[in-house]
Amino acid sequence: MACTWIAILLHYLMLVVFFSMLSQGLDLLRSVLVVTSRSIVRTALPLTYGGPLIIVALCLAITESHGYGTETYCWLSVENGLYWAFAGPAIFIIILNIVIVVFVLRAMQSAHFMNNKPLTERSMSVVRSICVLSPILGLPWLFGILSLTSSHVTFQYLFAITNTIQVRCL
């Protein structure tokens, strides 16, 4: 029973992390599209904590907590497909954040002050921006999800490297 509750709590907290990354991405997109001093807290907090709560509550209602925790680990079961209640939203958020990063980079590069700079300086700006934005928006987690759905250890290494390299970029 304790393992079931731990799995439920982990499911909720991990989804909160991803929805937080989505909120950060949407805030970044909003700051590029509209220059305003209005706070995003009114929409970010319900999205960050309410979205995962709805997903976990639906999963609990549908599965009656079957699939939360197994005999070997306290996480979502892969066998009955409950794992996709975490991986599905996570993949969706990662893809959405990739689109946001591409949009923000295009907006930055098309800004008037960047047009006068040499190509090498513009390229370094893009590399720096990707290094800073990728970990904040959770893009390295794509390797984490692939490492769980694949038996290849390569994705586990890529996940560990891309999550630790963020310190070097800053």
Short mmCIF file of N, CA, C and O in Angstrom, two decimals, residues 50-169:
data_model
loop_
_atom_site.label_atom_id
_atom_site.label_comp_id
_atom_site.label_asym_id
_atom_site.label_seq_id
_atom_site.Cartn_x
_atom_site.Cartn_y
_atom_site.Cartn_z
N GLY A 50 -2.82 22.22 -11.25
CA GLY A 50 -4.13 21.68 -11.56
C GLY A 50 -4.11 20.64 -12.67
O GLY A 50 -4.81 19.63 -12.59
N GLY A 51 -3.29 20.87 -13.70
CA GLY A 51 -3.19 19.91 -14.80
C GLY A 51 -2.77 18.52 -14.33
O GLY A 51 -3.45 17.53 -14.63
N PRO A 52 -1.67 18.43 -13.57
CA PRO A 52 -1.27 17.11 -13.06
C PRO A 52 -2.30 16.49 -12.13
O PRO A 52 -2.50 15.27 -12.14
N LEU A 53 -2.97 17.32 -11.34
CA LEU A 53 -3.99 16.80 -10.42
C LEU A 53 -5.13 16.16 -11.19
O LEU A 53 -5.61 15.07 -10.82
N ILE A 54 -5.53 16.78 -12.28
CA ILE A 54 -6.61 16.22 -13.11
C ILE A 54 -6.16 14.90 -13.74
O ILE A 54 -6.91 13.91 -13.74
N ILE A 55 -4.94 14.85 -14.25
CA ILE A 55 -4.43 13.63 -14.89
C ILE A 55 -4.36 12.48 -13.89
O ILE A 55 -4.82 11.37 -14.16
N VAL A 56 -3.78 12.75 -12.72
CA VAL A 56 -3.64 11.69 -11.71
C VAL A 56 -5.02 11.26 -11.19
O VAL A 56 -5.26 10.06 -11.00
N ALA A 57 -5.92 12.21 -10.99
CA ALA A 57 -7.27 11.86 -10.51
C ALA A 57 -8.00 10.99 -11.53
O ALA A 57 -8.66 10.01 -11.16
N LEU A 58 -7.87 11.33 -12.82
CA LEU A 58 -8.49 10.50 -13.86
C LEU A 58 -7.89 9.10 -13.89
O LEU A 58 -8.61 8.11 -14.04
N CYS A 59 -6.57 9.03 -13.77
CA CYS A 59 -5.91 7.72 -13.76
C CYS A 59 -6.36 6.88 -12.58
O CYS A 59 -6.60 5.67 -12.71
N LEU A 60 -6.47 7.51 -11.42
CA LEU A 60 -6.93 6.78 -10.24
C LEU A 60 -8.38 6.32 -10.39
O LEU A 60 -8.73 5.21 -9.99
N ALA A 61 -9.21 7.16 -10.97
CA ALA A 61 -10.61 6.80 -11.17
C ALA A 61 -10.76 5.66 -12.18
O ALA A 61 -11.59 4.76 -11.99
N ILE A 62 -9.96 5.69 -13.22
CA ILE A 62 -10.07 4.67 -14.27
C ILE A 62 -9.45 3.34 -13.83
O ILE A 62 -10.03 2.28 -14.01
N THR A 63 -8.25 3.41 -13.23
CA THR A 63 -7.52 2.17 -12.91
C THR A 63 -7.79 1.66 -11.50
O THR A 63 -7.39 0.55 -11.17
N GLU A 64 -8.42 2.48 -10.66
CA GLU A 64 -8.63 2.13 -9.25
C GLU A 64 -7.31 1.78 -8.58
O GLU A 64 -7.21 0.83 -7.82
N SER A 65 -6.29 2.53 -8.91
CA SER A 65 -4.92 2.45 -8.39
C SER A 65 -4.17 1.18 -8.80
O SER A 65 -3.09 0.92 -8.29
N HIS A 66 -4.73 0.40 -9.72
CA HIS A 66 -3.98 -0.76 -10.25
C HIS A 66 -2.97 -0.24 -11.26
O HIS A 66 -3.31 0.49 -12.17
N GLY A 67 -1.74 -0.62 -11.09
CA GLY A 67 -0.68 -0.15 -11.97
C GLY A 67 0.20 0.90 -11.31
O GLY A 67 1.23 1.27 -11.84
N TYR A 68 -0.21 1.39 -10.15
CA TYR A 68 0.64 2.29 -9.37
C TYR A 68 1.47 1.43 -8.43
O TYR A 68 0.97 0.90 -7.45
N GLY A 69 2.73 1.26 -8.78
CA GLY A 69 3.63 0.43 -7.98
C GLY A 69 3.55 -1.02 -8.39
O GLY A 69 2.47 -1.53 -8.72
N THR A 70 4.70 -1.65 -8.41
CA THR A 70 4.77 -3.09 -8.71
C THR A 70 5.54 -3.76 -7.58
O THR A 70 5.90 -3.12 -6.60
N GLU A 71 5.82 -5.02 -7.75
CA GLU A 71 6.58 -5.74 -6.72
C GLU A 71 8.04 -5.31 -6.68
O GLU A 71 8.72 -5.46 -5.67
N THR A 72 8.55 -4.75 -7.78
CA THR A 72 9.97 -4.40 -7.85
C THR A 72 10.24 -2.91 -7.71
O THR A 72 11.34 -2.53 -7.33
N TYR A 73 9.28 -2.05 -8.03
CA TYR A 73 9.51 -0.61 -7.94
C TYR A 73 8.20 0.14 -7.69
O TYR A 73 7.12 -0.35 -8.00
N CYS A 74 8.33 1.33 -7.14
CA CYS A 74 7.18 2.18 -6.82
C CYS A 74 7.02 3.25 -7.88
O CYS A 74 7.34 4.43 -7.67
N TRP A 75 6.55 2.86 -9.04
CA TRP A 75 6.34 3.77 -10.15
C TRP A 75 5.19 3.23 -10.98
O TRP A 75 4.57 2.24 -10.61
N LEU A 76 4.91 3.82 -12.09
CA LEU A 76 3.80 3.40 -12.93
C LEU A 76 4.15 2.13 -13.67
O LEU A 76 5.27 1.96 -14.14
N SER A 77 3.18 1.27 -13.80
CA SER A 77 3.39 0.00 -14.47
C SER A 77 3.48 0.20 -15.98
O SER A 77 2.68 0.93 -16.57
N VAL A 78 4.44 -0.45 -16.57
CA VAL A 78 4.61 -0.40 -18.02
C VAL A 78 3.70 -1.44 -18.68
O VAL A 78 3.20 -1.23 -19.79
N GLU A 79 3.46 -2.53 -17.99
CA GLU A 79 2.69 -3.64 -18.56
C GLU A 79 1.26 -3.26 -18.91
O GLU A 79 0.75 -3.64 -19.96
N ASN A 80 0.58 -2.52 -18.04
CA ASN A 80 -0.82 -2.21 -18.33
C ASN A 80 -1.01 -0.86 -19.03
O ASN A 80 -2.12 -0.42 -19.23
N GLY A 81 0.09 -0.18 -19.38
CA GLY A 81 0.00 1.05 -20.14
C GLY A 81 -0.18 2.30 -19.31
O GLY A 81 -0.30 3.40 -19.87
N LEU A 82 -0.23 2.18 -17.99
CA LEU A 82 -0.40 3.36 -17.15
C LEU A 82 0.79 4.30 -17.26
O LEU A 82 0.67 5.50 -17.02
N TYR A 83 1.93 3.77 -17.67
CA TYR A 83 3.13 4.59 -17.86
C TYR A 83 2.87 5.75 -18.82
O TYR A 83 3.43 6.82 -18.67
N TRP A 84 1.98 5.54 -19.78
CA TRP A 84 1.70 6.57 -20.77
C TRP A 84 0.91 7.75 -20.18
O TRP A 84 0.84 8.81 -20.79
N ALA A 85 0.36 7.57 -18.99
CA ALA A 85 -0.29 8.69 -18.30
C ALA A 85 0.76 9.70 -17.82
O ALA A 85 0.42 10.83 -17.50
N PHE A 86 2.01 9.27 -17.76
CA PHE A 86 3.12 10.19 -17.49
C PHE A 86 3.84 10.55 -18.78
O PHE A 86 4.08 11.72 -19.06
N ALA A 87 4.17 9.55 -19.58
CA ALA A 87 4.97 9.79 -20.78
C ALA A 87 4.22 10.60 -21.82
O ALA A 87 4.83 11.44 -22.49
N GLY A 88 2.93 10.40 -21.97
CA GLY A 88 2.15 11.15 -22.95
C GLY A 88 2.18 12.65 -22.71
O GLY A 88 2.57 13.42 -23.60
N PRO A 89 1.77 13.11 -21.50
CA PRO A 89 1.86 14.54 -21.24
C PRO A 89 3.28 15.07 -21.29
O PRO A 89 3.52 16.19 -21.76
N ALA A 90 4.24 14.28 -20.83
CA ALA A 90 5.64 14.73 -20.85
C ALA A 90 6.13 14.94 -22.28
O ALA A 90 6.76 15.96 -22.59
N ILE A 91 5.83 14.00 -23.15
CA ILE A 91 6.24 14.12 -24.56
C ILE A 91 5.54 15.31 -25.21
O ILE A 91 6.17 16.08 -25.96
N PHE A 92 4.26 15.48 -24.93
CA PHE A 92 3.52 16.62 -25.48
C PHE A 92 4.14 17.95 -25.04
O PHE A 92 4.33 18.86 -25.84
N ILE A 93 4.49 18.05 -23.76
CA ILE A 93 5.09 19.28 -23.23
C ILE A 93 6.47 19.51 -23.84
O ILE A 93 6.82 20.64 -24.19
N ILE A 94 7.25 18.46 -23.99
CA ILE A 94 8.58 18.60 -24.60
C ILE A 94 8.46 19.09 -26.05
O ILE A 94 9.18 20.01 -26.46
N ILE A 95 7.54 18.51 -26.80
CA ILE A 95 7.35 18.93 -28.20
C ILE A 95 6.88 20.38 -28.25
O ILE A 95 7.37 21.18 -29.06
N LEU A 96 5.95 20.73 -27.38
CA LEU A 96 5.47 22.12 -27.34
C LEU A 96 6.60 23.08 -26.98
O LEU A 96 6.72 24.15 -27.57
N ASN A 97 7.45 22.70 -26.04
CA ASN A 97 8.57 23.56 -25.67
C ASN A 97 9.62 23.65 -26.78
O ASN A 97 10.27 24.68 -26.93
N ILE A 98 9.78 22.60 -27.57
CA ILE A 98 10.69 22.67 -28.72
C ILE A 98 10.16 23.69 -29.72
O ILE A 98 10.92 24.51 -30.25
N VAL A 99 8.86 23.66 -29.97
CA VAL A 99 8.25 24.64 -30.87
C VAL A 99 8.45 26.06 -30.32
O VAL A 99 8.78 26.99 -31.07
N ILE A 100 8.29 26.22 -29.02
CA ILE A 100 8.48 27.54 -28.39
C ILE A 100 9.92 28.01 -28.55
O ILE A 100 10.18 29.17 -28.89
N VAL A 101 10.89 27.11 -28.33
CA VAL A 101 12.31 27.48 -28.48
C VAL A 101 12.61 27.90 -29.90
O VAL A 101 13.29 28.90 -30.14
N VAL A 102 12.10 27.15 -30.88
CA VAL A 102 12.33 27.51 -32.28
C VAL A 102 11.73 28.88 -32.59
O VAL A 102 12.37 29.72 -33.23
N PHE A 103 10.52 29.11 -32.10
CA PHE A 103 9.87 30.40 -32.34
C PHE A 103 10.66 31.54 -31.69
O PHE A 103 10.88 32.58 -32.31
N VAL A 104 11.11 31.34 -30.46
CA VAL A 104 11.87 32.38 -29.75
C VAL A 104 13.20 32.65 -30.45
O VAL A 104 13.61 33.81 -30.61
N LEU A 105 13.89 31.59 -30.88
CA LEU A 105 15.17 31.77 -31.57
C LEU A 105 14.98 32.51 -32.89
O LEU A 105 15.78 33.37 -33.25
N ARG A 106 13.92 32.17 -33.61
CA ARG A 106 13.65 32.88 -34.87
C ARG A 106 13.34 34.35 -34.61
O ARG A 106 13.79 35.23 -35.35
N ALA A 107 12.60 34.62 -33.54
CA ALA A 107 12.28 36.01 -33.20
C ALA A 107 13.54 36.77 -32.79
O ALA A 107 13.72 37.93 -33.17
N MET A 108 14.42 36.10 -32.05
CA MET A 108 15.67 36.75 -31.64
C MET A 108 16.56 37.04 -32.84
O MET A 108 17.15 38.11 -32.93
N GLN A 109 16.66 36.10 -33.75
CA GLN A 109 17.55 36.27 -34.90
C GLN A 109 17.00 37.27 -35.91
O GLN A 109 17.76 37.85 -36.68
N SER A 110 15.70 37.45 -35.92
CA SER A 110 15.14 38.42 -36.87
C SER A 110 15.02 39.82 -36.27
O SER A 110 14.57 40.73 -36.96
N ALA A 111 15.44 39.97 -35.04
CA ALA A 111 15.40 41.30 -34.42
C ALA A 111 16.36 42.24 -35.15
O ALA A 111 17.40 41.83 -35.68
N HIS A 112 16.03 43.49 -35.14
CA HIS A 112 16.80 44.49 -35.89
C HIS A 112 18.26 44.57 -35.44
O HIS A 112 19.16 44.66 -36.28
N PHE A 113 18.51 44.48 -34.14
CA PHE A 113 19.89 44.60 -33.66
C PHE A 113 20.75 43.40 -34.04
O PHE A 113 21.97 43.50 -34.08
N MET A 114 20.15 42.24 -34.35
CA MET A 114 20.93 41.07 -34.75
C MET A 114 21.29 41.09 -36.23
O MET A 114 22.24 40.43 -36.65
N ASN A 115 20.57 41.83 -37.04
CA ASN A 115 20.83 41.86 -38.48
C ASN A 115 22.18 42.49 -38.81
O ASN A 115 22.78 42.17 -39.82
N ASN A 116 22.66 43.37 -37.95
CA ASN A 116 23.93 44.06 -38.21
C ASN A 116 25.14 43.28 -37.72
O ASN A 116 26.26 43.68 -37.98
N LYS A 117 24.92 42.18 -37.02
CA LYS A 117 26.04 41.42 -36.45
C LYS A 117 26.54 40.38 -37.44
O LYS A 117 25.79 39.89 -38.28
N PRO A 118 27.83 40.02 -37.33
CA PRO A 118 28.37 38.99 -38.23
C PRO A 118 27.75 37.62 -37.95
O PRO A 118 27.22 37.37 -36.87
N LEU A 119 27.88 36.74 -38.94
CA LEU A 119 27.26 35.42 -38.85
C LEU A 119 27.80 34.61 -37.67
O LEU A 119 27.04 33.90 -37.01
N THR A 120 29.09 34.70 -37.38
CA THR A 120 29.66 33.93 -36.27
C THR A 120 29.07 34.38 -34.94
O THR A 120 28.78 33.55 -34.07
N GLU A 121 28.88 35.66 -34.78
CA GLU A 121 28.30 36.17 -33.53
C GLU A 121 26.83 35.77 -33.40
O GLU A 121 26.36 35.43 -32.31
N ARG A 122 26.12 35.78 -34.51
CA ARG A 122 24.72 35.35 -34.49
C ARG A 122 24.62 33.86 -34.19
O ARG A 122 23.74 33.42 -33.44
N SER A 123 25.55 33.07 -34.74
CA SER A 123 25.56 31.63 -34.48
C SER A 123 25.86 31.33 -33.02
O SER A 123 25.24 30.46 -32.41
N MET A 124 26.82 32.04 -32.47
CA MET A 124 27.14 31.85 -31.05
C MET A 124 25.96 32.25 -30.16
O MET A 124 25.73 31.64 -29.12
N SER A 125 25.21 33.24 -30.57
CA SER A 125 24.03 33.65 -29.82
C SER A 125 22.99 32.53 -29.81
O SER A 125 22.36 32.27 -28.78
N VAL A 126 22.83 31.87 -30.94
CA VAL A 126 21.88 30.75 -31.02
C VAL A 126 22.34 29.60 -30.12
O VAL A 126 21.55 29.02 -29.37
N VAL A 127 23.62 29.26 -30.18
CA VAL A 127 24.16 28.16 -29.37
C VAL A 127 23.99 28.47 -27.88
O VAL A 127 23.55 27.63 -27.10
N ARG A 128 24.34 29.69 -27.48
CA ARG A 128 24.18 30.09 -26.08
C ARG A 128 22.71 30.03 -25.65
O ARG A 128 22.39 29.55 -24.56
N SER A 129 21.84 30.50 -26.50
CA SER A 129 20.41 30.48 -26.18
C SER A 129 19.88 29.06 -26.02
O SER A 129 19.11 28.78 -25.11
N ILE A 130 20.30 28.16 -26.89
CA ILE A 130 19.88 26.76 -26.79
C ILE A 130 20.41 26.15 -25.50
O ILE A 130 19.70 25.41 -24.82
N CYS A 131 21.67 26.44 -25.16
CA CYS A 131 22.24 25.90 -23.93
C CYS A 131 21.49 26.38 -22.70
O CYS A 131 21.32 25.64 -21.74
N VAL A 132 21.03 27.61 -22.72
CA VAL A 132 20.32 28.16 -21.57
C VAL A 132 18.87 27.69 -21.55
O VAL A 132 18.35 27.31 -20.49
N LEU A 133 18.20 27.70 -22.69
CA LEU A 133 16.78 27.39 -22.72
C LEU A 133 16.47 25.89 -22.64
O LEU A 133 15.44 25.51 -22.09
N SER A 134 17.33 25.05 -23.18
CA SER A 134 17.04 23.62 -23.21
C SER A 134 16.78 23.02 -21.83
O SER A 134 15.76 22.37 -21.62
N PRO A 135 17.68 23.20 -20.86
CA PRO A 135 17.40 22.59 -19.56
C PRO A 135 16.21 23.22 -18.84
O PRO A 135 15.47 22.53 -18.15
N ILE A 136 16.02 24.51 -19.02
CA ILE A 136 14.92 25.19 -18.35
C ILE A 136 13.58 24.68 -18.86
O ILE A 136 12.64 24.49 -18.10
N LEU A 137 13.51 24.42 -20.14
CA LEU A 137 12.26 23.96 -20.75
C LEU A 137 12.16 22.44 -20.82
O LEU A 137 11.22 21.91 -21.40
N GLY A 138 13.13 21.72 -20.28
CA GLY A 138 13.04 20.28 -20.16
C GLY A 138 13.32 19.49 -21.41
O GLY A 138 12.94 18.32 -21.50
N LEU A 139 14.01 20.07 -22.36
CA LEU A 139 14.26 19.35 -23.61
C LEU A 139 15.15 18.11 -23.43
O LEU A 139 14.94 17.12 -24.12
N PRO A 140 16.13 18.11 -22.51
CA PRO A 140 16.90 16.88 -22.30
C PRO A 140 16.07 15.70 -21.79
O PRO A 140 16.48 14.55 -21.89
N TRP A 141 14.89 15.97 -21.26
CA TRP A 141 14.04 14.89 -20.78
C TRP A 141 13.54 14.00 -21.90
O TRP A 141 13.06 12.89 -21.64
N LEU A 142 13.65 14.43 -23.13
CA LEU A 142 13.29 13.57 -24.25
C LEU A 142 14.14 12.31 -24.23
O LEU A 142 13.64 11.21 -24.44
N PHE A 143 15.43 12.47 -23.91
CA PHE A 143 16.30 11.29 -23.78
C PHE A 143 15.90 10.44 -22.58
O PHE A 143 16.03 9.22 -22.60
N GLY A 144 15.43 11.08 -21.51
CA GLY A 144 14.98 10.34 -20.33
C GLY A 144 13.78 9.46 -20.64
O GLY A 144 13.71 8.31 -20.21
N ILE A 145 12.86 9.99 -21.40
CA ILE A 145 11.68 9.21 -21.77
C ILE A 145 12.07 8.09 -22.73
O ILE A 145 11.60 6.96 -22.62
N LEU A 146 12.96 8.40 -23.66
CA LEU A 146 13.42 7.36 -24.58
C LEU A 146 14.21 6.27 -23.86
O LEU A 146 14.17 5.12 -24.26
N SER A 147 14.90 6.64 -22.79
CA SER A 147 15.67 5.64 -22.05
C SER A 147 14.75 4.67 -21.31
O SER A 147 15.13 3.52 -21.07
N LEU A 148 13.57 5.11 -20.96
CA LEU A 148 12.64 4.22 -20.27
C LEU A 148 11.86 3.33 -21.21
O LEU A 148 11.43 2.24 -20.84
N THR A 149 11.66 3.78 -22.44
CA THR A 149 10.90 2.99 -23.39
C THR A 149 11.78 2.14 -24.29
O THR A 149 11.28 1.34 -25.05
N SER A 150 13.09 2.34 -24.20
CA SER A 150 14.02 1.58 -25.04
C SER A 150 14.98 0.80 -24.15
O SER A 150 15.29 1.20 -23.04
N SER A 151 15.47 -0.29 -24.67
CA SER A 151 16.41 -1.10 -23.90
C SER A 151 17.86 -0.67 -24.13
O SER A 151 18.77 -1.22 -23.54
N HIS A 152 18.06 0.35 -24.97
CA HIS A 152 19.41 0.82 -25.26
C HIS A 152 19.92 1.71 -24.13
O HIS A 152 19.23 2.62 -23.69
N VAL A 153 21.12 1.46 -23.70
CA VAL A 153 21.72 2.25 -22.64
C VAL A 153 22.19 3.61 -23.15
O VAL A 153 22.44 4.53 -22.38
N THR A 154 22.25 3.76 -24.47
CA THR A 154 22.69 5.02 -25.09
C THR A 154 21.83 6.19 -24.64
O THR A 154 22.34 7.26 -24.32
N PHE A 155 20.51 5.99 -24.60
CA PHE A 155 19.62 7.07 -24.20
C PHE A 155 19.82 7.45 -22.73
O PHE A 155 19.65 8.61 -22.36
N GLN A 156 20.16 6.48 -21.90
CA GLN A 156 20.43 6.79 -20.50
C GLN A 156 21.68 7.67 -20.38
O GLN A 156 21.70 8.62 -19.59
N TYR A 157 22.70 7.36 -21.15
CA TYR A 157 23.91 8.20 -21.15
C TYR A 157 23.61 9.60 -21.69
O TYR A 157 24.06 10.59 -21.12
N LEU A 158 22.88 9.68 -22.80
CA LEU A 158 22.54 10.98 -23.36
C LEU A 158 21.70 11.81 -22.38
O LEU A 158 21.89 13.02 -22.25
N PHE A 159 20.79 11.15 -21.68
CA PHE A 159 19.97 11.83 -20.68
C PHE A 159 20.84 12.39 -19.56
O PHE A 159 20.71 13.56 -19.18
N ALA A 160 21.75 11.58 -19.05
CA ALA A 160 22.62 12.04 -17.97
C ALA A 160 23.55 13.16 -18.43
O ALA A 160 23.74 14.16 -17.72
N ILE A 161 24.10 13.03 -19.62
CA ILE A 161 25.04 14.05 -20.13
C ILE A 161 24.31 15.36 -20.40
O ILE A 161 24.78 16.43 -19.99
N THR A 162 23.15 15.31 -21.06
CA THR A 162 22.47 16.56 -21.39
C THR A 162 21.89 17.25 -20.17
O THR A 162 21.74 18.46 -20.15
N ASN A 163 21.57 16.50 -19.13
CA ASN A 163 21.07 17.14 -17.91
C ASN A 163 22.19 17.72 -17.06
O ASN A 163 21.97 18.63 -16.28
N THR A 164 23.40 17.20 -17.18
CA THR A 164 24.51 17.74 -16.40
C THR A 164 25.28 18.81 -17.15
O THR A 164 25.98 19.61 -16.53
N ILE A 165 25.15 18.86 -18.46
CA ILE A 165 25.90 19.82 -19.24
C ILE A 165 25.35 21.24 -19.10
O ILE A 165 26.02 22.20 -19.45
N GLN A 166 24.14 21.38 -18.57
CA GLN A 166 23.54 22.70 -18.44
C GLN A 166 24.39 23.63 -17.58
O GLN A 166 24.40 24.83 -17.80
N VAL A 167 25.12 23.10 -16.65
CA VAL A 167 25.98 23.93 -15.79
C VAL A 167 27.10 24.53 -16.63
O VAL A 167 27.49 25.69 -16.44
N ARG A 168 27.63 23.78 -17.57
CA ARG A 168 28.73 24.25 -18.41
C ARG A 168 28.28 25.37 -19.36
O ARG A 168 29.07 26.23 -19.71
N CYS A 169 27.03 25.32 -19.81
CA CYS A 169 26.55 26.32 -20.76
C CYS A 169 26.40 27.70 -20.09
O CYS A 169 26.54 28.72 -20.74
#
